[in-house]
Structure formats: structure tokens, C-alpha cells
Coordinates of C-alpha atoms and ligand atoms in Angstrom, one line a residue:
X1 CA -124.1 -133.8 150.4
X2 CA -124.3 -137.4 151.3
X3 CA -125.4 -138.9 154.1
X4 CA -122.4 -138.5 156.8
X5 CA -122.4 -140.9 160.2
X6 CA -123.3 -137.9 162.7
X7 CA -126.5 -137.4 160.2
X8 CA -127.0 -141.0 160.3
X9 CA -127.1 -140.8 164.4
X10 CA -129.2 -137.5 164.2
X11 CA -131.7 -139.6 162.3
X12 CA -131.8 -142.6 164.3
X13 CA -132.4 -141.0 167.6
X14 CA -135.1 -139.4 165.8
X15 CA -136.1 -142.8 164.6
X16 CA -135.9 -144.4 167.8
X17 CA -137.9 -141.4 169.4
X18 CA -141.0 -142.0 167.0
X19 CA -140.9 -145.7 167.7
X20 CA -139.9 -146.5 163.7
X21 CA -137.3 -148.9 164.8
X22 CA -136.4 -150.7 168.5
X23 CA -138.0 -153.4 170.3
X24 CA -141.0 -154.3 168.3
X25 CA -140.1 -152.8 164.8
X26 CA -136.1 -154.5 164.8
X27 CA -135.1 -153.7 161.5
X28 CA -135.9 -150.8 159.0
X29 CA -134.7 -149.0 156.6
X30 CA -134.5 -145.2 155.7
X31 CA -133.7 -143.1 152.7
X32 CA -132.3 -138.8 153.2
X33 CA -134.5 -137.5 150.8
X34 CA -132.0 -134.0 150.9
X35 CA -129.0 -136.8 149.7
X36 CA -131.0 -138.1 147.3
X37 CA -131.9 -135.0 145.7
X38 CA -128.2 -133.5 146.1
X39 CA -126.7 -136.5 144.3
X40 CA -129.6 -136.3 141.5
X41 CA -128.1 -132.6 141.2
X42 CA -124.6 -133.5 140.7
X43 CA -125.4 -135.9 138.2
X44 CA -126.9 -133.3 136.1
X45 CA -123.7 -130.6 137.0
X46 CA -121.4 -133.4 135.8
X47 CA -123.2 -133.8 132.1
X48 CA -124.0 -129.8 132.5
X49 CA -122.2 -129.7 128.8
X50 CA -124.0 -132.5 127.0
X51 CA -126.9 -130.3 125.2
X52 CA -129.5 -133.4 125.3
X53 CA -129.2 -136.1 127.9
X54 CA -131.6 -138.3 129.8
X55 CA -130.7 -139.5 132.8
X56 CA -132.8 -142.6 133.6
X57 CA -132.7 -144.4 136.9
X58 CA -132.1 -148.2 136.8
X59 CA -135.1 -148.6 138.8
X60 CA -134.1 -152.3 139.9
X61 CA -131.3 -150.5 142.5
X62 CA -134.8 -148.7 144.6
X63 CA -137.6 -150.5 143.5
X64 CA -140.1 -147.8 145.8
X65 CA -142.8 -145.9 143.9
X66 CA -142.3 -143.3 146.5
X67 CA -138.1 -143.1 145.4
X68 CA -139.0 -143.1 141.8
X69 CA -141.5 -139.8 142.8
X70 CA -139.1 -138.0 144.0
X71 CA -136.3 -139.0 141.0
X72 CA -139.1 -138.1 138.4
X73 CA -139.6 -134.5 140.2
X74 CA -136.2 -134.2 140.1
X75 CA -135.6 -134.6 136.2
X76 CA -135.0 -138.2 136.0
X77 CA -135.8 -140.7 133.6
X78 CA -136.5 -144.7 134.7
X79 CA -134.7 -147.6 133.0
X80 CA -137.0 -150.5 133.7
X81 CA -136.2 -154.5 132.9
X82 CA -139.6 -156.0 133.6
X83 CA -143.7 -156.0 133.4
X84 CA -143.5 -155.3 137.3
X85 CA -140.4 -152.3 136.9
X86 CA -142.8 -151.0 133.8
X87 CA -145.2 -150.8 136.1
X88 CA -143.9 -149.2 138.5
X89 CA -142.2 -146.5 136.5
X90 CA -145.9 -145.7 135.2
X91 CA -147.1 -145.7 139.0
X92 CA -144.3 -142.9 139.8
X93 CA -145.2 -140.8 136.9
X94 CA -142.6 -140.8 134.6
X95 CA -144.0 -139.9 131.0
X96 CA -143.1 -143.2 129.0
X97 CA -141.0 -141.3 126.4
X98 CA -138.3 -141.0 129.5
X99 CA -138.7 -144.4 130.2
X100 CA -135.9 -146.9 128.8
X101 CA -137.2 -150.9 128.6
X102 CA -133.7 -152.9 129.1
X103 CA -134.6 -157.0 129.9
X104 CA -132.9 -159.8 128.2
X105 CA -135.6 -161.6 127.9
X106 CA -138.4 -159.8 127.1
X107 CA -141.5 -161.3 125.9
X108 CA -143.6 -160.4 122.8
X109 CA -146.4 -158.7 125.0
X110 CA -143.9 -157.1 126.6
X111 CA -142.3 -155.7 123.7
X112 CA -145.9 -155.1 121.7
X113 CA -147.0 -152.8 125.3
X114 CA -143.8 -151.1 125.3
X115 CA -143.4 -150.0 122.0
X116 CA -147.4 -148.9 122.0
X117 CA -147.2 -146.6 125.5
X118 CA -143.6 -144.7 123.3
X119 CA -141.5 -146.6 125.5
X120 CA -137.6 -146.6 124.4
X121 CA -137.3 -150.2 124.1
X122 CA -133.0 -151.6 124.1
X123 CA -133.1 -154.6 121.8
X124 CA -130.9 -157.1 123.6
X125 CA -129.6 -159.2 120.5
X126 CA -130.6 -159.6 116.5
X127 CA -133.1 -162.0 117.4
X128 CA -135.1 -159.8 119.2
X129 CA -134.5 -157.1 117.2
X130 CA -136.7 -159.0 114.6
X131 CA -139.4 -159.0 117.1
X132 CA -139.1 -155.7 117.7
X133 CA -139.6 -155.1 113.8
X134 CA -142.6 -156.9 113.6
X135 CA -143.9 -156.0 116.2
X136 CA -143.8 -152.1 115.8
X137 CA -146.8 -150.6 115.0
X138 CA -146.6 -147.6 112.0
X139 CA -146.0 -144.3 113.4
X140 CA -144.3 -146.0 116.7
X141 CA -142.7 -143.5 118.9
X142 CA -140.3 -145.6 120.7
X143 CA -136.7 -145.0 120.2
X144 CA -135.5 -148.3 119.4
X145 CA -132.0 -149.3 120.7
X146 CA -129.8 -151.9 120.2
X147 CA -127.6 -153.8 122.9
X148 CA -124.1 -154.4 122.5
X149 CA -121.0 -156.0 124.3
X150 CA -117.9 -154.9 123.1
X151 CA -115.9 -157.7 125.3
X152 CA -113.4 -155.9 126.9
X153 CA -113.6 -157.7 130.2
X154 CA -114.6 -157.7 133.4
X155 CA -114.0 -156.5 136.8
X156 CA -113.3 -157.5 140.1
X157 CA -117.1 -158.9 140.9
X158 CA -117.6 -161.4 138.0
X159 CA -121.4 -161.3 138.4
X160 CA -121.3 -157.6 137.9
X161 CA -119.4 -157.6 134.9
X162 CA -121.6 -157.2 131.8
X163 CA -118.8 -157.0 129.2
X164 CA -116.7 -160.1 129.3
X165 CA -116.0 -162.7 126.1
X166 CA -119.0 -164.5 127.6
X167 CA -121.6 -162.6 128.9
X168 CA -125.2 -163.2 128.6
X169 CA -126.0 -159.1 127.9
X170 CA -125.9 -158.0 124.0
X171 CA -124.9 -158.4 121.0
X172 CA -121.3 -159.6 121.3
X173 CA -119.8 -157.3 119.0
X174 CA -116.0 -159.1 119.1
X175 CA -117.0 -162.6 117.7
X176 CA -116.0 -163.3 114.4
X177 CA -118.4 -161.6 111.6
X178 CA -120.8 -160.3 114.2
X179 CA -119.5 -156.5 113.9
X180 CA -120.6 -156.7 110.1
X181 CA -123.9 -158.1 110.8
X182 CA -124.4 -155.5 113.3
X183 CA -123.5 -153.0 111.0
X184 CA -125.7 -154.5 108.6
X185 CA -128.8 -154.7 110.7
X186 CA -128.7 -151.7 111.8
X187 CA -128.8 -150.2 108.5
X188 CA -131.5 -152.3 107.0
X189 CA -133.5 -151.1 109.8
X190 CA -133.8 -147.1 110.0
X191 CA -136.2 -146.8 112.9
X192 CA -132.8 -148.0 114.9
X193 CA -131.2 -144.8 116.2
X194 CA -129.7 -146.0 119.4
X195 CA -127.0 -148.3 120.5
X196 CA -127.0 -149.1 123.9
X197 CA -124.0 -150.9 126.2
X198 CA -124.2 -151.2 130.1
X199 CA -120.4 -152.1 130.4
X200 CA -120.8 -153.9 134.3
X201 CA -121.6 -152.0 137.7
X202 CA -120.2 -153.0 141.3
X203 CA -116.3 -153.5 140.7
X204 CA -115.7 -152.0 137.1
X205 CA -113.1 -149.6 137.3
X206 CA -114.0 -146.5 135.3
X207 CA -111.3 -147.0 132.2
X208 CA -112.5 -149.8 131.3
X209 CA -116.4 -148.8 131.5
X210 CA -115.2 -145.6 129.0
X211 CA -112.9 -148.1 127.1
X212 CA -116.1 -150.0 126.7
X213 CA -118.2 -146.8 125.6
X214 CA -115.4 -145.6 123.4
X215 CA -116.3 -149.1 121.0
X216 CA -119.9 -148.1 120.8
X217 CA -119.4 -144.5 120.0
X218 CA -117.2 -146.2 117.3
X219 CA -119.7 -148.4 116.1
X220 CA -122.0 -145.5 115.7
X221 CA -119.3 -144.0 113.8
X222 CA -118.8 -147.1 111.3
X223 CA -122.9 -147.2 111.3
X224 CA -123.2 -143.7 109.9
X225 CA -120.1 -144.1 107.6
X226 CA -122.1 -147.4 106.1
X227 CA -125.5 -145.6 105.9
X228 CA -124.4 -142.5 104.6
X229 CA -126.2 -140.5 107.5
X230 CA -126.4 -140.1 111.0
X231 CA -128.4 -142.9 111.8
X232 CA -127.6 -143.2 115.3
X233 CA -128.4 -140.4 117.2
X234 CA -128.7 -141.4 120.6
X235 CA -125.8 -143.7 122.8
X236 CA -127.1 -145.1 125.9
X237 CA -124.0 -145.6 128.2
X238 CA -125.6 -147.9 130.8
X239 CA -125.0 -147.6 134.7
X240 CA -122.4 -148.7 136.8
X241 CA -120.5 -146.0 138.4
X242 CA -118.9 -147.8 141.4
X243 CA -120.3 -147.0 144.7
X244 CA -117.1 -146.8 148.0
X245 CA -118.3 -148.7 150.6
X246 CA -115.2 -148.0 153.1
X247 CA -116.4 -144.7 154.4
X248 CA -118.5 -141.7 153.8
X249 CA -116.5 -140.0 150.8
X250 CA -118.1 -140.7 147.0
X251 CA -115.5 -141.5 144.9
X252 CA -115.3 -142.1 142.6
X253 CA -118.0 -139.1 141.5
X254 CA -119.7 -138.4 138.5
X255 CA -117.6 -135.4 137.4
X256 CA -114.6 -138.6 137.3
X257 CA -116.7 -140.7 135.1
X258 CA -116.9 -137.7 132.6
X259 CA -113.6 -137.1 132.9
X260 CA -112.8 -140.8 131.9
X261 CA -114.9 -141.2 129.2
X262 CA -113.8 -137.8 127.9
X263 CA -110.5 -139.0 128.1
X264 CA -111.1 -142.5 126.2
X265 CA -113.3 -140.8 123.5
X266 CA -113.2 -136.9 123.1
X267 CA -116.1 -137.3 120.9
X268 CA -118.2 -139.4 123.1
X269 CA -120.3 -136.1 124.4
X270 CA -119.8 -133.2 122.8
X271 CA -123.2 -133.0 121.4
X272 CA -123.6 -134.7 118.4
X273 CA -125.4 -138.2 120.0
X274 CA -128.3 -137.7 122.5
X275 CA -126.7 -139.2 125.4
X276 CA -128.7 -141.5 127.8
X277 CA -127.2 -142.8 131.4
X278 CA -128.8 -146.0 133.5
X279 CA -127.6 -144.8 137.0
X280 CA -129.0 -147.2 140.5
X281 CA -126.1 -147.5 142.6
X282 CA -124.2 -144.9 142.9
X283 CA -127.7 -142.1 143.2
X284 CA -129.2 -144.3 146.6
X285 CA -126.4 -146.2 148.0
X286 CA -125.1 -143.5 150.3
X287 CA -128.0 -142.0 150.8
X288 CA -129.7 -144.9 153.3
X289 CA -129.0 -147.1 156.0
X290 CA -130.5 -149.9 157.5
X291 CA -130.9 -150.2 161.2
X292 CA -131.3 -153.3 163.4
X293 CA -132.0 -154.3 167.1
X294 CA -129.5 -156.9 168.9
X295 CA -131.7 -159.2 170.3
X296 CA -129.4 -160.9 172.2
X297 CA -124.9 -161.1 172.6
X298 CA -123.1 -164.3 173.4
X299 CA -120.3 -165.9 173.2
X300 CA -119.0 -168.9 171.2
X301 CA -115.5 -170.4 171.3
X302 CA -114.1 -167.5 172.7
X303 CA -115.9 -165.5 169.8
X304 CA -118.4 -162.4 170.4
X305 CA -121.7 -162.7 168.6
X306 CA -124.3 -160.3 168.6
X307 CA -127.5 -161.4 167.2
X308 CA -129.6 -159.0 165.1
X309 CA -132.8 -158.5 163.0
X310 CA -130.0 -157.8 160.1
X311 CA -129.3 -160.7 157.6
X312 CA -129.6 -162.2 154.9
X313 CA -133.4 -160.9 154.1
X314 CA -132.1 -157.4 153.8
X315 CA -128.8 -158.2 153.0
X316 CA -128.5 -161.2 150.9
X317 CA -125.6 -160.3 149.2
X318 CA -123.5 -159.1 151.8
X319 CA -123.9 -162.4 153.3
X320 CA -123.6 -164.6 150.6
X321 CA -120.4 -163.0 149.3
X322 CA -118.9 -161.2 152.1
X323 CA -116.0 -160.2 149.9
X324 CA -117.5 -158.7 147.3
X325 CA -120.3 -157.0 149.3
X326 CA -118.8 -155.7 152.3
X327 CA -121.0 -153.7 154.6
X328 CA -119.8 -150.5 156.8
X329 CA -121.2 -150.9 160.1
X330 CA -121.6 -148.8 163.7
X331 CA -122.7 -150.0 166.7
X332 CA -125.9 -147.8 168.8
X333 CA -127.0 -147.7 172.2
X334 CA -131.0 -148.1 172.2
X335 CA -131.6 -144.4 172.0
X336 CA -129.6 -144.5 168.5
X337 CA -126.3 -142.4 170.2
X338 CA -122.9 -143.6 168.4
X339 CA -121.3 -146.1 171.1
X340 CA -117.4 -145.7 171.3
X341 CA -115.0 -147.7 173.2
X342 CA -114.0 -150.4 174.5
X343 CA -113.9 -152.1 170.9
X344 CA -113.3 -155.7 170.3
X345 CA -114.2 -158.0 167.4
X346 CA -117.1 -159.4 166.8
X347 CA -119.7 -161.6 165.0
X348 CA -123.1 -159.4 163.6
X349 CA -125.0 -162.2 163.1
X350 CA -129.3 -162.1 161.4
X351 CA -131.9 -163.8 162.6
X352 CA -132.2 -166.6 160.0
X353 CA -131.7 -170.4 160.4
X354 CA -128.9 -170.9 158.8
X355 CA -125.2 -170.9 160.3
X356 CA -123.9 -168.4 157.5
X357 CA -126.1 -165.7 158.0
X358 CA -124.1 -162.7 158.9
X359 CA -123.1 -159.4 157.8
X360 CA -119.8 -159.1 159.4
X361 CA -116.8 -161.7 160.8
X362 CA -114.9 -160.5 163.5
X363 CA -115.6 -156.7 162.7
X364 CA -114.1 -154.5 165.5
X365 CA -116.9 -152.5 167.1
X366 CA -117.5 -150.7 170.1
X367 CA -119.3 -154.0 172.4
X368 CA -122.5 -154.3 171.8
X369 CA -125.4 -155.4 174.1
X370 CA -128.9 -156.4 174.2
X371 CA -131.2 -153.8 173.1
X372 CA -128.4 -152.0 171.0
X373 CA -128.8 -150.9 167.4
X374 CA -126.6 -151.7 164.6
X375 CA -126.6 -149.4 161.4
X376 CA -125.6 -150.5 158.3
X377 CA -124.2 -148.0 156.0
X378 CA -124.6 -147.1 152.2
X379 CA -127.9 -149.8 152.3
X380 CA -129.9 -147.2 149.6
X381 CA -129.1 -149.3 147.0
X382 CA -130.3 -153.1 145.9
X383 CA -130.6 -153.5 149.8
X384 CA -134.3 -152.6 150.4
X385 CA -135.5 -154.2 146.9
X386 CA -133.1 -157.7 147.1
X387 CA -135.3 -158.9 149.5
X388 CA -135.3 -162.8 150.6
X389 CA -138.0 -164.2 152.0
X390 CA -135.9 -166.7 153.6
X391 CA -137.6 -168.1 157.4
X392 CA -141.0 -166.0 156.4
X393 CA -139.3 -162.7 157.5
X394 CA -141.2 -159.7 156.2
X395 CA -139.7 -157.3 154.3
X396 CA -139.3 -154.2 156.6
X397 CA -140.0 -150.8 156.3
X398 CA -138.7 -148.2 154.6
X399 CA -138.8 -144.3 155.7
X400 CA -137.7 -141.4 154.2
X401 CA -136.5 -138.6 156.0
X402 CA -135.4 -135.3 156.0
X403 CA -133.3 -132.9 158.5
X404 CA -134.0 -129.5 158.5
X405 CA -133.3 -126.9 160.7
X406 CA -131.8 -129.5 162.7
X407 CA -134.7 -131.7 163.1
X408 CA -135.4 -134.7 161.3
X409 CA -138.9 -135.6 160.2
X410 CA -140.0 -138.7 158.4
X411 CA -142.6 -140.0 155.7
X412 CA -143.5 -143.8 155.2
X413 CA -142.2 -145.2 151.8
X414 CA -142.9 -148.9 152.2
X415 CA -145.3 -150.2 155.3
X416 CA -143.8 -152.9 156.9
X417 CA -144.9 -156.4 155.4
X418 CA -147.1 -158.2 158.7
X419 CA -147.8 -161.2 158.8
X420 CA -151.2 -161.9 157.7
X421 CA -149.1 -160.4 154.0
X422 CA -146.6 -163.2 154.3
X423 CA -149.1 -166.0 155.0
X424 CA -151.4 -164.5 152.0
X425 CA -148.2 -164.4 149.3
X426 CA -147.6 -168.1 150.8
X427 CA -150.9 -169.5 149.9
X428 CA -153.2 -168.9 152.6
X429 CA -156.1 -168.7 150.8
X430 CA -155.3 -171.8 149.1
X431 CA -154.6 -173.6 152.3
X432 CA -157.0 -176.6 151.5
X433 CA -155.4 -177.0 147.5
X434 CA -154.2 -180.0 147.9
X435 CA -156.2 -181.6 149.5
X436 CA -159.7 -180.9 147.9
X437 CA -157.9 -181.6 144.6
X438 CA -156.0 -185.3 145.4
X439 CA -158.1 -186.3 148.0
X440 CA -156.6 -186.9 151.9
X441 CA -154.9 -190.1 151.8
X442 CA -152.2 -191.6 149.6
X443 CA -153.7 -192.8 146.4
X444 CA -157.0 -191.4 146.7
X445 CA -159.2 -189.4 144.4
X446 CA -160.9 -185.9 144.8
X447 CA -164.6 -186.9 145.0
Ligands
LIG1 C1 -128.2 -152.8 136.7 C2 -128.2 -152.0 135.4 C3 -127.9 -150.6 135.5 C4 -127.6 -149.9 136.8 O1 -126.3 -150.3 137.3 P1 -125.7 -149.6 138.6 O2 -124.5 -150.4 138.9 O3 -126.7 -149.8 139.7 O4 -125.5 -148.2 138.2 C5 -128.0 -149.9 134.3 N1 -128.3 -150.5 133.1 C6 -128.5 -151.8 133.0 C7 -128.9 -152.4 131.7 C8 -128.5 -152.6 134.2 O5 -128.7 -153.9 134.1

């Protein structure tokens, strides 16, 4: 089950109690192992009838070699879109045949390492599949896929949507002639057996991410008509299950997302392609929070502000488009109990330098005071990897936890960045650079 506010409370006290977040540690994070695993489970339930599947984790969404650990050990697959993600993916264990390469940009080393380790590499457009061709040494076993955007537009976040007339993702399959050269492609190239379409995440509705999947399952369709076999035998059908941010119900839940691409396409799963998924969002969202101190409450223009270690380093979306990215939030006394009345609006305001930096706007909350805790809900997601390093502030720590028996225990996932780390990423053992190299006044030369 996911993470429900009394479990969040029973954790923080917990928390607070083993001095992981308060005065001197003002902002952490924490992922329920028990949701994690839960959710993992009902993902599987909900593709229970599709004989072969992989589902692979899009490990930008919890970028934690510890998180990826515990998804391998519980049968998942990692969809990875970089040398650092690659990397990671390797750390956590995953064998590279269940690891799915994705980028849009992906260089020729890249490529070359990928397809050498037996990665599935996802071709993003013609171009590069060309490179991959070339590049593929004899005997490769890399399942070599091929990105496509069937168009069918976008949702209701525009830099989620992946599918519109004029996105940067795939091959876009609704321009005029491009569906032949697809076609034809494809079937000059027989090592291609996947097509792969991530149709948008945050704000997609469902029937249009099936409508979307429906095309590729009838490109694979045309591609096997032209070829005269099966050559496609796998369809990768992307992320992007929408993740409700309102309260603590999932909905909509895997077993809907079947249902809707069943619905679009009564062929999409029953059996005959391999069927790969790229879930992030909707496995760790609700299963972590993010808690915060309130270092201090005033009052501006007869408006309440509370100012907290949460902003835009941990939440950079949420700030930046408040709309889009709304965050669930409930107010804690310093020993991590729920606060209750008297509500009244108010400000939650970070700790960076800059007038725009906070996670809610006149959100009615219990009052909150100095040494209170603010938790922000459904944070598992994007949250703890989207870091910004804006001001220096470190990236905080992340725990995982796990209540049993009615007591919560908890493991470190990522330390706490100090900072000694921050000044060593910003230079610090270059401090004298430029200074040895153009000499110390205008003009002058290094000796
Ligand atoms: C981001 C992404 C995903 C995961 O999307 P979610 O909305 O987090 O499920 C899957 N596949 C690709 C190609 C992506 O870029």
C-alpha cells in the first residue's frame, strides 16, 4: 500500500527521534521501502497476462544506486538516458540485457559501449539508426529499437508531452513520407526488432498515451506485413502513467492503464510482442516525502510566511511552475506530530535568495512556528534527483525506511552533501586557476 499521511507522521517522529531531520539536518528526504516494493508488485499483477514483459525503471525519476537495488531485487529492469544513468544501472546490478539505453543524443562511444555490454539500445531517429548499424559489432546482443512519435498531441504540461507535431523525441512518424521510410528502414535492417514510443508523462491522460501505443502496434503490424515476417517482436511502450498529487489515493493505477490500452488496441498485449514499460513516476512518487525545518514565521503585508529549508534545490519544479507541479503539504510540530487547527493561509517559503522561491502561495495549514516541520508529500519521484545547486545548498539526504511491527527503522541511501563536497565540485582545488595562468593584474602574463 502507499504511503498514507498517519505512516508519513509515524516515520517522522521516528525521524525526528534519531536526529535525521530537525535543527541541524533541516531538510531530508525518505523513501518506504514496503511502498516501493508494493507498487513494484502491482505493476507486475497488472501485466500478470502478458507472457514476456520487462519492466524497466526510468532511472532518471530516482537516480539512487541504493533505489535501483532494491527495484533490481524486485524484478525490474533500468531504462537509462546517459553515460552517468548507464552507470549507475551497472552499479545497482541490473544484468545489461534488462537494461534499455533511451537518450536523444547519444554519442558514438556511447552507442559503441552500449551495444558491446548487450545493452537494448532505442534508436532515437534514422540518423542514428545508421550509427547504430555501423557501429554494431557481429554477433551483437543488443535488441535494437527504434523511437517513434506518432503526433497525437500533447497534454496538459507541454514540457511533459513527448508526442506532439513538434516534439524533439523520435521519429515523427505523421510527416509527409516519413511512415514509408520508416517502414523501409526497418526492413533493410533485420537486427531491428523493436519500436519504441514514450507517448509523454506528467499530465497525459491515459487515452491518449494508448491512442498513441495503438499507432506503434500498428506500425509493427504494417512492418511485418512489408517484410513478410514478424520482424518486430518487442514494443516498448514508454513511461508516463500520471502520478495524483491531491491526496493519498493512486489513480489512476496500473490495472487502468491496461485497461486503456486494451481498450484502444485489443492486440496490443496478448502475447504476440515482448512488451517493455519505462515506469519513474508513478513506482516512487507516493512512496517519499520530503521534510523541512521552519526556521523562522513572519509576516508581510498582512501575509503569513513561514520560512523553510524547502525550495527550489529540492523542489525546482514545484517552484518554477507552481501550476503544473503542485505540492501536497502538512504542517508538524518539532517532534514530527500532525498539527491541526487553527488553519489560516500561508506562504511556505525555501531558503534561497531569490523572491520566487516557494512551494506554496497562500496554502491553508494549521499555523506554523519556529522549529516546526513541513512535509512534502508524493516527493519519491524527480524530487531527490532534480537537484539545484542554486545559493551552494547541498543536496540533502535521503533515507529509506521501513515500519514493521509498528516501528519504523531506517537505512542511509544518499549522505548528506557537506560542505567541504560543494566547495570541491565548485573548484576548490583549482582555487588559484586563474590566476597562475593570466597572471594577477589586468593585462599581465603568467610568468
Ligand atoms: C522520462 C521517461 C520515462 C518515464 O516517465 P514517467 O513519467 O516518470 O513514468 C520513460 N521513458 C522515457 C523515454 C522517458 O524519457
Amino acid at each position: 500500500m502507499p504511503l498514507r499521511v498517519e505512516n508519513v507522521e509515524a516515520a517522522l517522529r521516528q525521524a525526528v527521534t534519531d536526529g535525521l531531520v530537525g535543527e541541524d539536518r533541516p531538510v531530508a528526504g525518505f523513501i518506504d521501502v514496503r511502498g516501493v516494493r508494493d507498487t513494484v508488485a502491482g505493476l507486475h499483477d497488472a501485466f500478470a497476462r502478458v507472457p514476456d514483459v520487462l519492466h524497466a525503471f526510468a532511472a532518471k525519476a530516482c537516480p539512487l544506486v541504493p533505489v535501483l537495488r532494491l527495484l533490481a531485487d524486485a524484478g525490474m529492469g533500468c531504462e537509462v538516458a546517459s553515460p552517468g544513468e548507464t552507470r549507475l544501472a551497472l552499479a545497482a546490478g541490473f544484468a545489461p540485457e534488462r537494461i534499455v539505453l533511451d537518450s536523444p543524443a547519444k554519442t558514438r562511444t556511447e552507442i559503441r559501449e552500449a551495444l558491446e555490454r548487450g545493452i537494448a539500445v532505442n534508436a532515437d531517429n534514422l540518423t542514428e539508426l545508421d550509427r547504430v548499424g555501423r557501429l554494431r559489432p557481429a554477433g551483437s546482443r543488443s535488441v535494437v529499437g527504434l523511437r517513434v512519435n506518432p503526433q497525437i498531441g500533447g497534454g496538459s504540461i507541454a514540457a511533459m508531452s513527448t508526442a506532439t507535431a513538434h516534439s524533439k523525441f523520435g521519429v515523427a512518424l505523421a510527416d509527409p513520407g516519413v511512415r514509408e521510410q520508416v517502414v523501409e528502414a526497418v526492413v533493410q535492417r533485420p537486427w531491428v526488432t523493436r519500436l519504441h514510443a514514450h507517448i509523454g508523462s506528467q499530465g497525459c491522460p491515459l487515452s491518449l498515451i494508448a491512442e498513441g501505443l495503438a499507432a506503434v502496434h500498428r506500425l509493427a503490424e504494417e512492418i511485418a506485413e512489408r517484410a513478410g515476417r514478424r520482424q518486430i517482436t518487442s514494443l516498448d511502450l514508454g513511461g508516463g502513467l500520471p502520478v495524483n498529487f491531491t491526496d493519498d489515493t493512486t489513480t489512476p493505477t496500473y490495472a487502468d492503464y491496461v485497461s486503456a490500452l486494451t481498450e484502444a488496441e485489443p492486440a496490443l498485449l496478448d502475447g504476440r510482442y515482448q512488451v517493455v514499460t519505462e515506469f519513474g513516476r508513478s513506482l516512487l512518487a507516493k512512496n517519499g516525502f520530503t521534510a523541512a525545518a521552519v526556521e523562522y514565521v513572519k509576516e508581510a503585508g498582512g501575509r503569513r510566511i513561514a520560512l523553510t529549508h524547502a525550495g527550489a534545490q529540492v523542489a525546482v519544479r514545484t517552484v518554477f511552475m507552481p501550476d503544473a507541479w503542485p505540492v501536497r503539504i502538512t504542517a508538524h510540530r518539532p517532534d514530527g506530530t500532525l498539527k491541526s487547527a487553527p488553519v489560516l493561509p500561508q506562504d511556505i517559503a525555501g531558503p534561497l535568495c531569490f523572491a520566487g522561491d516557494l512551494v506554496a502561495s497562500e496554502r491553508p495549514l494549521p499555523e506554523l512556528a519556529e522549529g516546526d516541520l513541513v512535509v512534502l508529500h508524493d516527493t519519491g519521484a524527480y524530487y531527490f534527483s532534480a537537484h539545484w545547486a542554486y545559493n551552494s545548498l547541498p543536496r540533502p539526504a535521503v533515507h529509506g525506511f521501513l515500519e514493521r511491527d509498528g516501528e519504523v527503522s531506517f537505512a542511509v541511501i544518499r549522505e548528506a552533501q557537506t560542505v567541504d563536497e560543494v566547495a570541491a565540485e565548485s573548484g576548490a582545488a583549482q582555487a588559484d586557476a586563474l590566476l597562475s595562468a593570466f597572471g594577477t593584474s589586468p593585462g599581465s602574463r603568467a610568468a
